[in-house]
Coordinates of N, CA and C in Angstrom, one line a residue:
M24 N -48.8 136.9 192.7 CA -48.2 136.1 193.8 C -48.1 137.2 194.8
S25 N -48.6 136.9 196.1 CA -48.5 137.8 197.2 C -47.0 137.8 197.6
E26 N -46.7 138.8 198.3 CA -45.3 139.0 199.0 C -45.2 138.1 200.0
E27 N -46.3 137.6 200.8 CA -46.0 136.6 201.7 C -45.5 135.3 201.1
L28 N -46.2 134.9 199.9 CA -45.7 133.7 199.3 C -44.3 133.7 198.8
L29 N -43.8 134.9 198.5 CA -42.3 135.0 197.9 C -41.4 134.7 199.3
Q30 N -41.9 134.9 200.4 CA -41.0 135.0 201.6 C -41.3 133.6 202.6
I31 N -42.3 132.9 202.2 CA -42.7 131.9 203.1 C -42.0 130.6 202.8
E32 N -41.5 129.8 203.9 CA -40.9 128.6 203.7 C -41.7 127.7 204.6
P33 N -42.3 126.6 204.0 CA -43.4 125.8 204.7 C -42.4 124.9 205.8
N34 N -43.1 124.6 206.9 CA -42.4 123.7 208.0 C -42.8 122.2 207.6
Q35 N -41.7 121.4 207.4 CA -42.0 120.1 207.0 C -42.1 119.2 208.2
F36 N -43.2 118.3 208.1 CA -43.2 117.3 209.4 C -43.7 116.0 208.7
G37 N -43.0 115.0 208.8 CA -43.3 113.8 208.2 C -43.4 114.0 206.5
R38 N -44.7 113.6 206.0 CA -44.9 113.9 204.5 C -45.8 115.1 204.3
Y39 N -46.1 115.9 205.4 CA -46.8 117.0 205.4 C -46.1 118.4 205.4
R40 N -46.5 119.4 205.0 CA -46.0 120.7 205.0 C -47.0 121.5 205.6
Y41 N -46.6 122.4 206.5 CA -47.4 123.5 207.2 C -47.1 124.7 206.7
F42 N -48.1 125.6 206.1 CA -47.8 126.9 205.7 C -48.6 127.8 206.7
K43 N -47.7 128.6 207.3 CA -48.3 129.8 208.1 C -48.6 130.9 207.3
L44 N -49.9 131.3 207.3 CA -50.3 132.2 206.2 C -50.9 133.4 207.0
G45 N -51.8 134.0 206.3 CA -52.6 135.2 206.9 C -53.0 136.2 205.9
A46 N -51.9 136.4 204.9 CA -52.1 137.5 204.0 C -52.4 137.1 202.6
S47 N -52.1 135.7 202.3 CA -52.5 135.2 201.0 C -53.8 134.7 200.8
T48 N -54.4 134.8 199.7 CA -55.7 134.3 199.4 C -55.6 133.1 198.9
L49 N -56.8 132.2 198.9 CA -56.9 131.0 198.3 C -56.5 131.0 196.8
G50 N -57.0 132.1 196.1 CA -56.7 132.2 194.9 C -55.3 132.3 194.5
Q51 N -54.5 133.1 195.4 CA -53.0 133.1 195.2 C -52.3 132.0 195.5
L52 N -52.9 131.2 196.5 CA -52.3 129.9 197.0 C -52.5 128.9 195.7
K53 N -53.6 128.9 195.1 CA -53.8 128.0 194.0 C -52.9 128.4 192.7
D54 N -52.8 129.8 192.5 CA -51.9 130.2 191.2 C -50.5 129.8 191.7
A55 N -50.0 129.7 192.8 CA -48.6 129.5 193.2 C -48.5 127.9 193.3
K56 N -49.6 127.1 193.1 CA -49.5 125.6 193.2 C -49.2 125.1 194.4
I57 N -49.5 125.8 195.4 CA -49.3 125.5 196.9 C -50.5 124.5 197.2
I58 N -51.7 124.8 196.6 CA -52.9 123.9 196.9 C -53.5 123.8 195.6
R59 N -54.1 122.7 195.5 CA -54.9 122.2 194.2 C -56.2 121.9 194.5
G60 N -57.2 121.6 193.3 CA -58.3 121.1 193.7 C -59.3 122.5 193.2
R61 N -60.7 122.1 193.2 CA -61.7 123.0 192.7 C -62.5 123.6 193.8
F62 N -62.7 124.7 194.1 CA -63.6 125.3 195.1 C -64.3 126.4 194.6
D63 N -65.4 126.7 195.4 CA -66.3 127.7 194.9 C -65.5 129.2 195.0
R64 N -65.9 129.8 193.8 CA -65.2 131.1 193.5 C -65.3 132.1 194.6
S65 N -66.4 132.1 195.3 CA -66.6 133.1 196.4 C -65.6 132.9 197.5
L66 N -65.0 131.9 197.4 CA -63.9 131.6 198.5 C -62.5 132.1 198.1
L67 N -62.3 132.5 196.9 CA -60.9 132.9 196.3 C -60.3 133.9 197.0
A68 N -60.9 134.7 197.8 CA -60.5 136.0 198.4 C -60.3 135.6 199.9
K69 N -60.6 134.6 200.3 CA -60.4 134.0 201.9 C -58.9 133.8 202.1
K70 N -58.5 134.3 203.4 CA -57.1 134.1 203.8 C -57.0 133.2 205.0
P71 N -56.7 132.0 204.7 CA -56.6 131.2 205.9 C -55.3 131.4 206.8
D72 N -55.4 131.1 208.1 CA -54.2 131.4 208.8 C -53.1 130.4 208.7
G73 N -53.6 129.2 208.4 CA -52.4 128.2 208.2 C -53.1 127.0 207.3
L74 N -52.3 126.3 206.7 CA -52.8 125.1 205.9 C -51.7 124.0 206.0
I75 N -52.3 122.9 206.3 CA -51.3 121.6 206.3 C -51.7 120.9 205.0
V76 N -50.6 120.7 204.2 CA -50.9 120.2 202.7 C -49.8 119.0 202.4
L77 N -50.2 118.2 201.5 CA -49.2 117.1 201.0 C -48.4 117.9 200.0
R78 N -47.3 117.2 199.7 CA -46.5 117.9 198.6 C -47.2 118.0 197.1
D79 N -48.1 117.3 196.9 CA -48.9 117.6 195.7 C -50.1 118.7 195.7
G80 N -50.1 119.2 196.9 CA -51.0 120.3 197.0 C -52.4 120.0 197.5
T81 N -52.6 118.6 198.1 CA -53.8 118.5 198.6 C -53.9 118.8 200.1
V82 N -54.8 119.6 200.3 CA -55.0 120.2 201.8 C -55.5 119.2 202.6
R83 N -55.0 119.0 203.8 CA -55.4 118.0 204.7 C -56.1 118.7 205.9
A84 N -55.7 120.0 206.3 CA -56.2 120.6 207.5 C -56.1 122.2 207.1
V85 N -57.2 122.7 207.5 CA -57.1 124.3 207.7 C -57.0 124.6 209.0
V86 N -56.1 125.6 209.3 CA -55.9 125.9 210.8 C -56.3 127.4 210.9
E87 N -57.0 127.6 211.8 CA -57.5 129.1 212.3 C -56.8 129.4 213.6
Y88 N -56.0 130.6 213.7 CA -55.4 130.7 214.9 C -56.2 131.9 215.8
K89 N -56.2 131.7 217.0 CA -56.8 132.8 217.9 C -56.2 133.0 219.1
P90 N -56.1 134.1 219.6 CA -55.5 134.5 221.0 C -56.2 133.5 222.0
P91 N -55.5 133.1 223.1 CA -56.2 132.3 224.2 C -57.4 132.9 224.7
A92 N -57.4 134.3 225.0 CA -58.5 134.9 225.4 C -59.8 134.9 224.5
K93 N -59.6 134.5 223.3 CA -60.8 134.4 222.2 C -61.2 133.2 222.2
L94 N -60.7 132.1 223.0 CA -61.3 130.9 222.9 C -61.7 130.4 224.4
K95 N -62.1 131.2 225.2 CA -62.4 130.9 226.6 C -63.9 130.5 226.8
T96 N -65.0 131.2 226.1 CA -66.4 130.8 226.3 C -66.8 130.0 225.2
A97 N -68.0 129.3 225.3 CA -68.4 128.5 224.3 C -68.9 129.4 223.1
K98 N -69.3 130.4 223.2 CA -69.7 131.5 222.2 C -68.5 131.8 221.5
Q99 N -67.4 132.2 222.0 CA -66.0 132.5 221.4 C -65.7 131.5 220.6
I100 N -65.7 130.3 221.1 CA -65.2 129.2 220.4 C -66.1 128.9 219.1
Q101 N -67.3 129.0 219.2 CA -68.2 128.7 218.0 C -68.0 129.8 217.2
N102 N -67.9 131.0 217.5 CA -67.5 132.1 216.4 C -66.2 131.8 215.7
A103 N -65.1 131.3 216.5 CA -64.0 130.9 215.8 C -64.2 129.8 214.8
I104 N -64.9 128.8 215.3 CA -65.2 127.8 214.4 C -66.0 128.2 213.2
D105 N -67.0 129.0 213.4 CA -68.0 129.4 212.2 C -67.0 130.3 211.3
Q106 N -66.1 130.9 211.6 CA -65.3 131.9 210.9 C -64.8 131.4 209.6
E107 N -64.1 130.2 209.6 CA -63.4 129.7 208.3 C -63.9 128.2 208.1
L108 N -65.1 127.8 208.7 CA -65.8 126.4 208.4 C -65.9 126.3 206.8
P109 N -66.5 127.2 206.1 CA -66.8 127.1 204.7 C -65.6 126.8 204.1
V110 N -64.5 127.4 204.3 CA -63.2 127.3 203.6 C -62.7 125.8 204.0
A111 N -62.9 125.4 205.1 CA -62.4 124.0 205.6 C -63.1 123.1 204.7
R112 N -64.5 123.1 204.7 CA -65.4 122.1 203.9 C -65.0 122.1 202.5
E113 N -64.7 123.2 201.7 CA -64.3 123.2 200.5 C -62.9 122.5 200.1
L114 N -61.9 122.7 201.1 CA -60.6 122.4 201.0 C -60.4 120.9 201.4
G115 N -61.0 120.4 202.6 CA -60.5 119.2 203.2 C -61.6 118.7 204.2
K116 N -61.1 117.6 204.9 CA -62.0 117.2 206.2 C -61.8 117.8 207.3
I117 N -60.6 118.5 207.6 CA -60.3 118.9 208.9 C -60.1 120.3 209.2
Y118 N -60.6 120.8 210.1 CA -60.6 122.3 210.5 C -60.0 122.4 212.0
I119 N -58.9 122.9 212.1 CA -58.5 123.1 213.5 C -58.3 124.5 214.1
V120 N -59.0 124.9 215.2 CA -59.0 126.2 215.8 C -58.0 126.0 216.8
T121 N -57.1 126.9 216.8 CA -56.1 126.8 218.0 C -55.5 128.1 218.5
S122 N -55.1 128.0 219.7 CA -54.4 129.2 220.2 C -52.9 128.8 220.4
G123 N -52.6 127.7 220.1 CA -51.2 127.2 220.4 C -51.0 126.4 221.7
S124 N -52.0 126.8 222.6 CA -52.1 126.0 223.9 C -53.4 125.4 224.0
K125 N -54.2 125.4 223.1 CA -55.7 124.8 223.2 C -56.0 124.5 221.8
S126 N -56.3 123.4 221.3 CA -56.9 123.3 220.0 C -58.2 122.6 219.9
I127 N -59.0 122.8 218.9 CA -60.3 122.1 218.8 C -60.4 121.6 217.3
W128 N -60.4 120.4 217.2 CA -60.5 119.7 216.0 C -62.0 119.5 215.5
I129 N -62.3 119.9 214.3 CA -63.6 120.0 213.8 C -63.5 119.1 212.5
N130 N -64.6 118.3 212.4 CA -64.8 117.6 211.2 C -65.6 118.6 210.2
A131 N -64.9 118.9 209.1 CA -65.3 120.1 208.4 C -66.6 119.6 207.6
E132 N -66.9 118.3 207.4 CA -68.0 118.0 206.7 C -69.3 118.1 207.5
T133 N -69.2 117.9 208.9 CA -70.3 118.0 209.7 C -70.4 119.3 210.5
G134 N -69.2 119.9 210.9 CA -69.1 121.2 211.7 C -69.1 120.6 213.1
D135 N -68.9 119.4 213.5 CA -68.8 118.8 214.8 C -67.5 118.5 215.2
R136 N -67.1 118.4 216.4 CA -66.0 118.2 217.0 C -65.5 116.8 216.7
V137 N -64.3 116.6 216.5 CA -63.6 115.3 216.2 C -63.5 114.4 217.6
R138 N -63.9 113.3 217.5 CA -63.6 112.3 218.7 C -62.5 111.3 218.3
T139 N -62.0 110.9 219.5 CA -60.9 109.9 219.4 C -61.5 108.6 219.3
E140 N -60.8 107.6 219.1 CA -61.1 106.1 219.2 C -62.1 105.8 220.2
G141 N -61.5 106.4 221.4 CA -62.2 106.0 222.6 C -63.6 106.8 222.9
G142 N -63.8 107.8 221.9 CA -65.0 108.5 222.0 C -64.9 109.9 222.7
S143 N -63.7 110.3 223.3 CA -63.6 111.6 224.0 C -63.2 112.6 222.9
E144 N -63.4 113.8 223.2 CA -62.9 114.9 222.1 C -61.7 115.0 221.9
L145 N -61.2 115.0 220.6 CA -59.8 115.2 220.4 C -59.3 116.5 220.7
T146 N -58.3 116.6 221.6 CA -57.8 118.0 222.0 C -56.2 118.1 221.7
F147 N -55.7 117.4 220.9 CA -54.2 117.3 220.7 C -53.8 118.7 220.2
I148 N -52.8 119.4 220.9 CA -52.5 120.8 220.6 C -51.6 120.8 219.2
V149 N -52.1 121.7 218.3 CA -51.4 122.0 217.2 C -50.9 123.4 217.3
D150 N -49.5 123.6 217.5 CA -48.7 124.8 217.7 C -47.6 125.0 216.7
A151 N -48.0 125.9 215.8 CA -47.1 126.1 214.5 C -45.7 126.4 215.1
K152 N -45.6 127.3 216.2 CA -44.2 127.7 216.5 C -43.2 126.5 217.0
A153 N -44.1 125.6 217.7 CA -43.2 124.5 218.2 C -42.9 123.6 217.0
L154 N -43.9 123.4 215.9 CA -43.4 122.5 214.8 C -42.2 123.3 214.2
A155 N -42.4 124.6 214.1 CA -41.1 125.2 213.3 C -39.9 125.0 213.9
R156 N -39.9 125.1 215.4 CA -38.7 124.7 216.1 C -38.2 123.3 216.2
G157 N -39.0 122.6 215.4 CA -38.8 120.9 215.6 C -39.1 120.4 216.9
E158 N -40.0 121.1 217.7 CA -40.5 120.6 219.0 C -42.0 120.1 218.8
G159 N -42.6 119.7 219.8 CA -43.9 119.0 219.6 C -44.0 117.9 219.2
N160 N -45.0 117.1 218.9 CA -45.1 115.7 218.7 C -45.7 115.6 217.1
A161 N -44.8 115.8 216.2 CA -45.0 115.8 214.7 C -45.5 114.5 214.4
V162 N -44.9 113.5 214.9 CA -45.2 112.1 214.6 C -46.6 111.8 215.0
E163 N -47.1 112.1 216.1 CA -48.5 112.2 216.5 C -49.5 112.9 215.7
L164 N -49.1 114.2 215.4 CA -50.0 115.0 214.6 C -50.1 114.3 213.3
E165 N -48.9 113.8 212.6 CA -49.3 113.0 211.3 C -50.1 111.7 211.4
R166 N -49.9 111.1 212.5 CA -50.8 110.1 212.7 C -52.4 110.4 212.9
L167 N -52.5 111.5 213.6 CA -53.9 111.9 213.6 C -54.5 112.5 212.5
L168 N -53.7 113.3 211.6 CA -54.2 113.7 210.3 C -54.5 112.5 209.4
D169 N -53.8 111.5 209.4 CA -53.9 110.3 208.5 C -55.1 109.6 209.1
A170 N -55.4 109.4 210.4 CA -56.5 108.7 210.9 C -57.8 109.6 210.6
A171 N -57.8 110.9 210.6 CA -59.0 111.6 210.3 C -59.3 111.5 209.0
Q172 N -58.1 111.5 208.1 CA -58.5 111.5 206.5 C -59.2 110.2 206.3
A173 N -58.8 109.0 207.0 CA -59.4 107.8 206.7 C -60.6 107.5 207.2
S174 N -61.0 108.1 208.3 CA -62.1 107.9 209.0 C -63.3 108.9 209.1
L175 N -63.0 110.1 209.1 CA -64.0 111.3 209.0 C -65.0 111.2 207.7
S176 N -66.2 111.5 208.1 CA -67.1 111.4 206.8 C -68.4 112.3 207.2
A177 N -69.2 112.5 206.3 CA -70.5 113.3 206.8 C -71.4 112.6 207.8
T178 N -71.0 111.3 208.1 CA -71.8 110.5 209.1 C -71.0 110.1 210.3
N179 N -69.7 110.5 210.2 CA -68.7 109.9 211.3 C -67.8 111.0 211.7
N180 N -67.8 111.4 212.9 CA -66.9 112.3 213.7 C -65.9 111.7 214.6
R181 N -65.7 110.3 214.4 CA -64.9 109.7 215.4 C -63.7 109.0 214.7
L182 N -62.5 109.1 215.1 CA -61.4 108.6 214.5 C -61.5 106.9 214.6
A183 N -61.1 106.3 213.7 CA -60.9 104.8 213.9 C -59.4 104.3 213.7
A184 N -59.2 103.4 214.3 CA -57.7 103.0 214.1 C -57.6 102.3 212.7
P185 N -56.4 102.5 212.3 CA -56.2 102.2 210.9 C -56.3 100.6 210.6
A186 N -57.0 100.3 209.6 CA -57.2 98.7 209.4 C -55.9 98.3 208.9
V187 N -55.5 97.2 209.4 CA -54.3 96.4 209.0 C -54.7 95.3 208.1
H188 N -54.1 95.3 206.9 CA -54.4 94.3 205.9 C -53.3 93.4 205.6
D189 N -53.7 92.2 205.5 CA -52.6 91.0 205.3 C -52.5 91.0 203.8
P190 N -51.3 91.3 203.3 CA -51.1 91.4 201.9 C -50.8 89.9 201.3
S191 N -50.7 88.9 202.1 CA -50.3 87.6 201.6 C -51.1 87.1 200.4
A192 N -52.5 87.3 200.4 CA -53.3 86.8 199.3 C -52.9 87.5 198.0
L193 N -52.8 88.8 198.1 CA -52.4 89.7 196.8 C -51.0 89.2 196.4
A194 N -50.1 89.0 197.2 CA -48.6 88.6 196.8 C -48.8 87.3 196.2
N195 N -49.6 86.3 196.8 CA -49.6 84.8 196.1 C -50.2 85.0 194.9
T196 N -51.3 85.9 194.6 CA -51.9 86.1 193.3 C -51.0 86.5 192.2
I197 N -50.2 87.7 192.7 CA -49.2 88.2 191.8 C -48.2 87.2 191.5
W198 N -47.6 86.5 192.3 CA -46.6 85.6 192.1 C -47.2 84.4 191.3
Q199 N -48.4 84.0 191.2 CA -48.8 82.9 190.3 C -48.9 83.5 188.9
K200 N -49.3 84.8 188.8 CA -49.2 85.3 187.4 C -48.0 85.6 186.9
I201 N -47.1 86.0 187.7 CA -45.5 86.0 187.2 C -45.2 84.7 186.7
M202 N -45.4 83.6 187.5 CA -45.0 82.4 187.1 C -45.6 81.9 186.0
G203 N -46.8 82.2 185.9 CA -47.7 81.7 184.7 C -47.0 82.4 183.4
A204 N -46.8 83.6 183.5 CA -46.3 84.5 182.4 C -45.0 84.0 182.0
D205 N -44.1 83.6 183.0 CA -42.9 83.2 182.7 C -42.8 81.9 182.0
R206 N -43.8 81.0 182.1 CA -43.9 79.8 181.4 C -44.4 80.1 179.7
E207 N -45.1 81.2 179.6 CA -45.5 81.3 178.2 C -44.5 82.0 177.3
I208 N -43.3 82.6 177.9 CA -42.2 83.2 177.3 C -41.5 82.1 176.6
P209 N -41.3 82.0 175.3 CA -40.5 80.9 174.7 C -39.1 81.1 175.1

């Protein structure tokens, strides 16, 4: 286990945990049971800057930090995206390149930018320092991560509003089975 993992305390927001990293490899993270899943052996030595995970170790987003000066031109942004995109593809659906004041959300499956429900580019700022201080909009970040998980795919880069399902039919069916089982008991 790396020294970093011995000292690190994840920032909790909603049901997600954010790990600010940089010195720990994916292999060390997996051995420490911070992340789970199978991924290509060639990526075991990769060191992501940050990960957003569920308690069970499921990775929801890979975060790459860059200084604001390194995210000014289209070429700089593309270089930042290309840097850890293979890692993001292996671990989850979402890749976020951020300076703390500008964030670029990428669908890891396609390598394209994530779009909002309205079709515009998703630019919600992910700032680990603000999250650690309890500032920023953690509720909105959680909502966006959930929406991205539910809607992004190899053919879709656009977030979709979560579908609302009426549980009445299911509840009625279960109730009927319970009542039927109750009549069979002597």
